[in-house]
mmCIF file of C-alpha atoms in Angstrom:
data_model
loop_
_atom_site.group_PDB
_atom_site.id
_atom_site.type_symbol
_atom_site.label_atom_id
_atom_site.label_comp_id
_atom_site.label_asym_id
_atom_site.label_seq_id
_atom_site.Cartn_x
_atom_site.Cartn_y
_atom_site.Cartn_z
ATOM 1 C CA MET A 580 24.863 37.213 -222.123
ATOM 2 C CA LEU A 581 24.585 40.898 -219.796
ATOM 3 C CA GLY A 582 25.673 43.572 -221.727
ATOM 4 C CA GLU A 583 26.093 47.152 -221.245
ATOM 5 C CA THR A 584 24.338 49.277 -219.553
ATOM 6 C CA LEU A 585 21.716 50.978 -221.713
ATOM 7 C CA PHE A 586 19.680 53.272 -219.308
ATOM 8 C CA THR A 587 20.709 53.924 -215.900
ATOM 9 C CA GLU A 588 18.309 54.590 -212.910
ATOM 10 C CA ALA A 589 18.830 58.181 -213.087
ATOM 11 C CA ASP A 590 17.739 58.143 -216.567
ATOM 12 C CA ILE A 591 14.364 56.261 -216.155
ATOM 13 C CA GLU A 592 13.718 58.738 -213.081
ATOM 14 C CA GLU A 593 14.448 61.375 -215.454
ATOM 15 C CA ALA A 594 11.914 60.048 -218.173
ATOM 16 C CA LEU A 595 9.439 59.275 -215.187
ATOM 17 C CA ALA A 596 9.461 62.610 -213.841
ATOM 18 C CA ARG A 597 9.113 64.844 -217.372
ATOM 19 C CA LEU A 598 6.044 61.552 -218.642
ATOM 20 C CA GLY A 599 5.027 62.562 -215.078
ATOM 21 C CA ARG A 600 5.067 66.284 -215.405
ATOM 22 C CA GLU A 601 3.304 65.830 -219.197
ATOM 23 C CA LEU A 602 0.149 63.318 -218.087
ATOM 24 C CA ALA A 603 -0.169 65.867 -214.693
ATOM 25 C CA ALA A 604 -0.404 69.007 -217.425
ATOM 26 C CA ASP A 605 -2.351 66.902 -219.986
ATOM 27 C CA TYR A 606 -4.643 65.371 -217.599
ATOM 28 C CA ALA A 607 -5.320 67.876 -215.340
ATOM 29 C CA GLY A 608 -9.105 67.836 -212.830
ATOM 30 C CA ARG A 609 -9.682 64.186 -214.674
ATOM 31 C CA SER A 610 -8.589 61.137 -213.089
ATOM 32 C CA PRO A 611 -7.416 58.600 -215.748
ATOM 33 C CA ILE A 612 -7.235 54.633 -215.299
ATOM 34 C CA LEU A 613 -3.605 53.315 -216.166
ATOM 35 C CA VAL A 614 -3.398 49.827 -218.203
ATOM 36 C CA THR A 615 -0.930 48.067 -218.618
ATOM 37 C CA VAL A 616 0.253 44.928 -220.127
ATOM 38 C CA LEU A 617 1.138 41.971 -217.865
ATOM 39 C CA ARG A 618 4.328 40.892 -217.369
ATOM 40 C CA GLY A 619 6.997 43.807 -218.302
ATOM 41 C CA GLY A 620 5.551 47.011 -218.018
ATOM 42 C CA PHE A 621 4.442 46.162 -213.833
ATOM 43 C CA MET A 622 7.564 48.218 -212.965
ATOM 44 C CA PHE A 623 7.489 50.981 -215.445
ATOM 45 C CA LEU A 624 3.575 51.535 -213.837
ATOM 46 C CA ALA A 625 4.047 51.144 -210.566
ATOM 47 C CA ASP A 626 7.011 54.195 -210.525
ATOM 48 C CA LEU A 627 4.938 56.013 -213.271
ATOM 49 C CA MET A 628 2.118 56.256 -211.012
ATOM 50 C CA ARG A 629 3.747 57.692 -208.210
ATOM 51 C CA ALA A 630 5.692 60.260 -210.954
ATOM 52 C CA VAL A 631 2.103 61.261 -211.894
ATOM 53 C CA PRO A 632 0.042 64.094 -209.273
ATOM 54 C CA LEU A 633 -3.243 62.676 -210.210
ATOM 55 C CA PRO A 634 -5.841 60.854 -208.546
ATOM 56 C CA LEU A 635 -5.052 57.484 -211.107
ATOM 57 C CA ALA A 636 -6.768 53.823 -211.374
ATOM 58 C CA VAL A 637 -4.644 50.939 -212.834
ATOM 59 C CA ASP A 638 -6.059 48.385 -214.551
ATOM 60 C CA PHE A 639 -4.230 45.021 -215.719
ATOM 61 C CA LEU A 640 -4.172 43.273 -218.925
ATOM 62 C CA SER A 641 -2.704 39.619 -220.237
ATOM 63 C CA VAL A 642 -2.427 37.915 -223.898
ATOM 64 C CA SER A 643 -1.418 35.471 -225.263
ATOM 65 C CA ALA A 644 2.130 36.062 -227.352
ATOM 66 C CA TYR A 645 2.831 34.132 -230.417
ATOM 67 C CA GLY A 646 5.262 31.439 -229.836
ATOM 68 C CA PRO A 647 6.477 27.667 -230.154
ATOM 69 C CA GLU A 648 2.401 27.126 -228.782
ATOM 70 C CA ALA A 649 1.154 29.351 -231.012
ATOM 71 C CA GLY A 650 -0.063 26.834 -233.480
ATOM 72 C CA ASP A 651 -2.499 25.360 -230.409
ATOM 73 C CA LEU A 652 -4.163 28.863 -229.619
ATOM 74 C CA GLY A 653 -4.687 29.670 -232.996
ATOM 75 C CA THR A 654 -4.669 33.473 -232.724
ATOM 76 C CA VAL A 655 -3.830 35.914 -230.211
ATOM 77 C CA ARG A 656 -6.155 36.457 -227.011
ATOM 78 C CA VAL A 657 -6.474 37.615 -223.680
ATOM 79 C CA LEU A 658 -5.994 35.535 -221.240
ATOM 80 C CA LYS A 659 -6.762 38.113 -218.459
ATOM 81 C CA ASP A 660 -8.895 40.926 -218.438
ATOM 82 C CA LEU A 661 -9.763 43.949 -216.907
ATOM 83 C CA GLN A 662 -11.864 43.984 -214.127
ATOM 84 C CA GLU A 663 -12.893 47.714 -213.740
ATOM 85 C CA PRO A 664 -15.765 49.586 -216.920
ATOM 86 C CA ILE A 665 -13.428 51.508 -218.698
ATOM 87 C CA THR A 666 -16.623 53.219 -220.558
ATOM 88 C CA GLY A 667 -16.529 56.752 -220.514
ATOM 89 C CA ARG A 668 -13.008 56.820 -218.628
ATOM 90 C CA ASP A 669 -9.518 58.322 -219.249
ATOM 91 C CA VAL A 670 -8.030 55.172 -220.678
ATOM 92 C CA ILE A 671 -3.680 55.217 -220.957
ATOM 93 C CA VAL A 672 -1.936 51.823 -222.230
ATOM 94 C CA VAL A 673 1.129 52.098 -220.269
ATOM 95 C CA GLU A 674 4.246 49.791 -222.248
ATOM 96 C CA ASP A 675 7.487 48.750 -221.189
ATOM 97 C CA ILE A 676 8.689 49.198 -224.757
ATOM 98 C CA ILE A 677 6.710 48.781 -228.118
ATOM 99 C CA ASP A 678 8.352 46.886 -231.370
ATOM 100 C CA THR A 679 6.832 45.918 -233.756
ATOM 101 C CA GLY A 680 3.186 47.050 -232.408
ATOM 102 C CA LEU A 681 1.215 44.116 -233.277
ATOM 103 C CA THR A 682 0.018 42.257 -229.866
ATOM 104 C CA LEU A 683 -0.601 46.563 -229.094
ATOM 105 C CA ASN A 684 -2.507 46.467 -232.270
ATOM 106 C CA TYR A 685 -4.574 44.131 -231.137
ATOM 107 C CA LEU A 686 -5.146 45.782 -227.460
ATOM 108 C CA LEU A 687 -6.424 49.302 -228.680
ATOM 109 C CA GLY A 688 -8.852 47.032 -230.590
ATOM 110 C CA PHE A 689 -9.935 45.241 -227.581
ATOM 111 C CA LEU A 690 -10.151 48.246 -225.091
ATOM 112 C CA GLN A 691 -11.912 50.428 -227.943
ATOM 113 C CA ALA A 692 -14.796 48.484 -228.181
ATOM 114 C CA ARG A 693 -15.263 49.245 -225.181
ATOM 115 C CA ARG A 694 -16.137 53.060 -225.811
ATOM 116 C CA PRO A 695 -13.566 54.672 -223.645
ATOM 117 C CA ALA A 696 -13.373 58.526 -223.687
ATOM 118 C CA SER A 697 -9.886 58.653 -224.672
ATOM 119 C CA LEU A 698 -7.359 55.909 -225.814
ATOM 120 C CA VAL A 699 -3.667 56.692 -225.768
ATOM 121 C CA VAL A 700 -0.283 54.989 -224.865
ATOM 122 C CA CYS A 701 2.657 55.729 -222.687
ATOM 123 C CA ALA A 702 5.412 54.055 -223.642
ATOM 124 C CA LEU A 703 8.761 54.164 -221.412
ATOM 125 C CA LEU A 704 10.558 52.525 -224.796
ATOM 126 C CA ASP A 705 9.482 52.760 -228.519
ATOM 127 C CA ARG A 706 11.315 50.808 -230.894
ATOM 128 C CA SER A 707 9.940 52.360 -234.046
ATOM 129 C CA VAL A 708 12.555 51.179 -236.507
ATOM 130 C CA ARG A 709 11.053 47.607 -235.998
ATOM 131 C CA ARG A 710 7.007 48.862 -235.947
ATOM 132 C CA ILE A 711 5.464 46.480 -238.795
ATOM 133 C CA VAL A 712 1.604 48.532 -237.542
ATOM 134 C CA ASP A 713 1.828 51.778 -236.624
ATOM 135 C CA ILE A 714 0.794 53.086 -233.757
ATOM 136 C CA ASP A 715 0.896 56.773 -231.975
ATOM 137 C CA VAL A 716 2.721 56.514 -229.209
ATOM 138 C CA LYS A 717 2.136 59.975 -227.079
ATOM 139 C CA TYR A 718 4.085 59.733 -224.710
ATOM 140 C CA LYS A 719 7.397 57.954 -224.704
ATOM 141 C CA GLY A 720 10.145 57.636 -222.938
ATOM 142 C CA PHE A 721 13.308 56.653 -224.733
ATOM 143 C CA GLU A 722 13.553 55.989 -228.844
ATOM 144 C CA VAL A 723 15.881 52.854 -228.313
ATOM 145 C CA SER A 724 17.638 50.766 -231.409
ATOM 146 C CA ASP A 725 18.090 47.284 -232.037
ATOM 147 C CA ASP A 726 19.473 46.043 -229.079
ATOM 148 C CA PHE A 727 17.390 43.056 -227.123
ATOM 149 C CA MET A 728 16.853 44.675 -223.661
ATOM 150 C CA VAL A 729 16.230 43.158 -220.297
ATOM 151 C CA GLY A 730 15.939 44.951 -216.831
ATOM 152 C CA TYR A 731 12.987 47.009 -215.096
ATOM 153 C CA GLY A 732 10.511 44.473 -216.319
ATOM 154 C CA LEU A 733 12.156 43.362 -219.448
ATOM 155 C CA ASP A 734 12.761 39.856 -219.392
ATOM 156 C CA HIS A 735 14.531 37.166 -221.466
ATOM 157 C CA GLN A 736 13.176 33.906 -220.404
ATOM 158 C CA GLN A 737 11.678 35.461 -217.369
ATOM 159 C CA LEU A 738 14.717 36.618 -216.102
ATOM 160 C CA PHE A 739 16.441 39.778 -215.487
ATOM 161 C CA ARG A 740 13.097 42.279 -214.935
ATOM 162 C CA GLU A 741 14.507 42.724 -210.955
ATOM 163 C CA LEU A 742 17.367 44.656 -212.973
ATOM 164 C CA PRO A 743 17.025 48.614 -211.973
ATOM 165 C CA TYR A 744 18.900 50.226 -215.156
ATOM 166 C CA ILE A 745 18.140 48.453 -218.568
ATOM 167 C CA ALA A 746 21.241 46.884 -220.513
ATOM 168 C CA SER A 747 21.717 45.021 -223.369
ATOM 169 C CA PHE A 748 21.347 41.613 -223.720
ATOM 170 C CA SER A 749 23.094 39.615 -226.505
ATOM 171 C CA ARG A 750 22.342 35.213 -227.118
ATOM 172 C CA GLU A 751 24.853 33.036 -226.981
ATOM 173 C CA SER A 752 24.887 32.043 -230.831
ATOM 174 C CA ASP A 753 25.021 35.565 -231.899
ATOM 175 C CA GLY A 754 28.643 35.626 -230.299
ATOM 176 C CA MET B 871 -4.938 30.702 -244.692
ATOM 177 C CA ARG B 872 -2.032 29.569 -247.344
ATOM 178 C CA GLY B 873 0.303 27.006 -246.850
ATOM 179 C CA PRO B 874 4.290 27.144 -246.769
ATOM 180 C CA GLU B 875 3.756 25.848 -249.818
ATOM 181 C CA SER B 876 1.885 28.718 -251.105
ATOM 182 C CA PHE B 877 5.294 31.475 -250.655
ATOM 183 C CA ALA B 878 8.550 31.627 -252.540
ATOM 184 C CA HIS B 879 10.906 31.390 -249.263
ATOM 185 C CA PRO B 880 10.068 29.817 -245.804
ATOM 186 C CA SER B 881 10.559 33.628 -243.889
ATOM 187 C CA GLU B 882 7.518 34.242 -245.710
ATOM 188 C CA ALA B 883 5.666 31.908 -243.822
ATOM 189 C CA VAL B 884 6.037 32.780 -240.924
ATOM 190 C CA CYS B 885 5.420 36.554 -241.383
ATOM 191 C CA ALA B 886 1.725 35.759 -242.132
ATOM 192 C CA ARG B 887 1.875 33.005 -239.559
ATOM 193 C CA VAL B 888 2.981 35.414 -236.769
ATOM 194 C CA LEU B 889 0.452 38.366 -238.557
ATOM 195 C CA ASP B 890 -2.372 35.936 -238.433
ATOM 196 C CA PHE B 891 -2.322 35.425 -235.122
ATOM 197 C CA TYR B 892 -2.158 38.434 -234.173
ATOM 198 C CA ARG B 893 -5.070 39.736 -236.801
ATOM 199 C CA VAL B 894 -3.586 41.298 -238.868
ATOM 200 C CA ARG B 895 -4.895 41.405 -242.446
ATOM 201 C CA TRP B 896 -2.682 40.669 -245.438
ATOM 202 C CA GLU B 897 -2.295 40.805 -248.794
ATOM 203 C CA TYR B 898 0.493 38.210 -250.348
ATOM 204 C CA GLU B 899 2.696 39.825 -253.326
ATOM 205 C CA PRO B 900 -0.648 41.900 -254.111
ATOM 206 C CA THR B 901 1.241 44.907 -256.636
ATOM 207 C CA SER B 902 3.820 45.024 -259.068
ATOM 208 C CA PHE B 903 5.341 48.191 -258.886
ATOM 209 C CA PRO B 904 7.228 49.234 -262.178
ATOM 210 C CA ILE B 905 10.199 51.433 -260.875
ATOM 211 C CA ASP B 906 12.458 51.074 -264.447
ATOM 212 C CA TRP B 907 10.956 52.237 -268.083
ATOM 213 C CA ASP B 908 14.003 52.254 -271.126
ATOM 214 C CA ALA B 909 13.823 55.496 -273.005
ATOM 215 C CA LYS B 910 10.834 54.574 -274.848
ATOM 216 C CA GLY B 911 8.765 54.237 -271.917
ATOM 217 C CA VAL B 912 8.754 50.276 -271.328
ATOM 218 C CA ILE B 913 8.886 48.472 -268.430
ATOM 219 C CA ILE B 914 12.766 47.535 -267.811
ATOM 220 C CA SER B 915 12.371 47.105 -263.813
ATOM 221 C CA SER B 916 9.645 46.346 -261.411
ATOM 222 C CA PHE B 917 9.056 45.547 -257.596
ATOM 223 C CA THR B 918 6.635 43.486 -255.287
ATOM 224 C CA PRO B 919 6.961 43.679 -252.343
ATOM 225 C CA ASP B 920 6.282 40.779 -249.958
ATOM 226 C CA PHE B 921 3.202 42.119 -247.828
ATOM 227 C CA TYR B 922 0.798 44.455 -247.734
ATOM 228 C CA LEU B 923 -1.688 45.246 -244.811
ATOM 229 C CA PRO B 924 -5.050 46.667 -246.321
ATOM 230 C CA ASP B 925 -5.470 48.142 -242.212
ATOM 231 C CA GLN B 926 -2.258 49.764 -242.325
ATOM 232 C CA GLU B 927 -1.738 50.340 -246.062
ATOM 233 C CA GLN B 928 1.536 49.229 -244.967
ATOM 234 C CA TYR B 929 3.808 47.169 -247.500
ATOM 235 C CA ILE B 930 6.533 44.696 -246.270
ATOM 236 C CA GLU B 931 9.490 43.463 -247.454
ATOM 237 C CA LEU B 932 11.653 40.318 -246.579
ATOM 238 C CA THR B 933 15.268 39.418 -246.770
ATOM 239 C CA THR B 934 16.926 36.272 -245.454
ATOM 240 C CA MET B 935 20.377 37.120 -247.425
ATOM 241 C CA SER B 936 23.350 38.122 -245.005
ATOM 242 C CA GLN B 937 23.396 42.047 -244.682
ATOM 243 C CA LYS B 938 26.415 42.393 -247.405
ATOM 244 C CA LEU B 939 24.184 40.380 -250.487
ATOM 245 C CA VAL B 940 20.977 43.005 -250.288
ATOM 246 C CA THR B 941 22.401 45.577 -251.487
ATOM 247 C CA LYS B 942 20.003 44.884 -254.639
ATOM 248 C CA LYS B 943 16.686 44.830 -253.026
ATOM 249 C CA ASN B 944 17.789 48.263 -250.461
ATOM 250 C CA ARG B 945 18.233 49.761 -254.340
ATOM 251 C CA LYS B 946 14.433 48.688 -255.404
ATOM 252 C CA VAL B 947 13.260 49.929 -252.110
ATOM 253 C CA ARG B 948 14.960 53.577 -252.642
ATOM 254 C CA ARG B 949 13.611 53.332 -256.005
ATOM 255 C CA LEU B 950 10.156 53.094 -255.084
ATOM 256 C CA ARG B 951 10.291 55.327 -252.640
ATOM 257 C CA GLU B 952 11.376 57.791 -254.879
ATOM 258 C CA VAL B 953 9.501 57.089 -257.712
ATOM 259 C CA TYR B 954 5.950 56.320 -255.459
ATOM 260 C CA PRO B 955 6.878 58.801 -252.543
ATOM 261 C CA HIS B 956 2.715 58.228 -250.704
ATOM 262 C CA ILE B 957 3.449 54.587 -250.513
ATOM 263 C CA ASN B 958 4.553 53.318 -247.265
ATOM 264 C CA ILE B 959 6.753 50.161 -247.234
ATOM 265 C CA LYS B 960 9.333 48.807 -244.684
ATOM 266 C CA ILE B 961 11.869 46.456 -244.860
ATOM 267 C CA PHE B 962 12.706 43.702 -242.546
ATOM 268 C CA TYR B 963 17.012 41.979 -243.180
ATOM 269 C CA GLN B 964 17.929 38.608 -241.931
ATOM 270 C CA ARG B 965 18.867 40.182 -238.314
ATOM 271 C CA ASP B 966 15.228 41.785 -237.437
ATOM 272 C CA LEU B 967 13.409 38.186 -237.916
ATOM 273 C CA LYS B 968 15.808 36.628 -235.809
ATOM 274 C CA ASP B 969 15.215 39.173 -233.680
ATOM 275 C CA LEU B 970 11.969 38.936 -233.686
ATOM 276 C CA LEU B 971 12.451 34.872 -233.822
ATOM 277 C CA PHE B 972 14.339 35.736 -230.627
ATOM 278 C CA LYS B 973 11.855 37.657 -228.824
ATOM 279 C CA TYR B 974 8.934 35.076 -229.365
ATOM 280 C CA GLY B 975 11.201 32.161 -228.617
ATOM 281 C CA LEU B 976 11.739 30.546 -231.488
ATOM 282 C CA ARG B 977 15.291 29.169 -233.361
ATOM 283 C CA PRO B 978 14.849 29.904 -237.149
ATOM 284 C CA GLU B 979 15.582 26.878 -238.011
ATOM 285 C CA GLU B 980 12.714 25.572 -236.463
ATOM 286 C CA ALA B 981 10.911 28.419 -237.619
ATOM 287 C CA MET B 982 11.972 28.371 -240.496
#
C-alpha cells in the first residue's frame, strides 16, 4: 500500500533545477543526447530536459528485466534500440532510480561499444546501499534508503507512475 | 552454469541466476580468508564470501537468516574488512534479497 511521501513536487523541482544547472555548465557549447530506459525514466527525462538550457536530443532504450519468465529469455537483452547514432556524441544516460546497477552496467557496456565521445549517468534517485555492480553516477538527485518507492515514473505492477511526487510503498505481506 | 544443487543455499542459486541474466561474471566461494589466528599464528577462523565478481573486484555475502541472527556473520565481515582493508565486500541480508525478488516480480517462495 502507498506510504508516506518521501519527495514532494517541490523537492523534485529543486533537484531538477540543480541538475539542470550542473549539466548546463558541464556541457556548455555542446549538444548532448539524453538516453533513457523505458519505462520508468520518461517523466524524469521530460522534466530534466526542460531544466537544461541547451540544445538536446533524446532517445530511448528498452531492455528485458529479470523476472518470472527470465528463464525463457536467457539473458538480458535490448528490446528497443536507439534510433539515433551516438558515435562521437556526448551521451547522458538518464535513469529514474539505480539500485543494484545490474541493468545499467549492461547498458553502459552496450552504449560504450558504439564509441560515444563521452558517456555519463544522471539519476534522480540513487539507492547505493543496494549496489551489486559499482556505477559512477555523475549527476544525482537524491540518495535514497531501502524503501520501495513509487510515483514520478516509478511503478508497482505498472501503477502509480502518474503521481507527481515519490512515496514509499509497502508490500501487503509485510503488514 | 551451475545447478541449484551446487550451492549451499537456494538463495545463492537465485543470486547466480540473476547475475547470469545480467551477464555479470561471478565465481562461487573462490577464496577463504583467514581472519583470526592464535598466539602461535595458527589460523583459528576463516571467512569465505559466497560470490566474487571479477570484473568489479567485488565480493558478495548473502545471508537469509533473520536480522537478529546475523550478528556472527556481521562480525566476520567486519573482521575481514579490518584484516583486508583493500577487499571490497557487500553483505546482502534477508530483506535485501526479498526486496530484490519483489522488484523482479517474484515471490521468495517461488524463487528459492
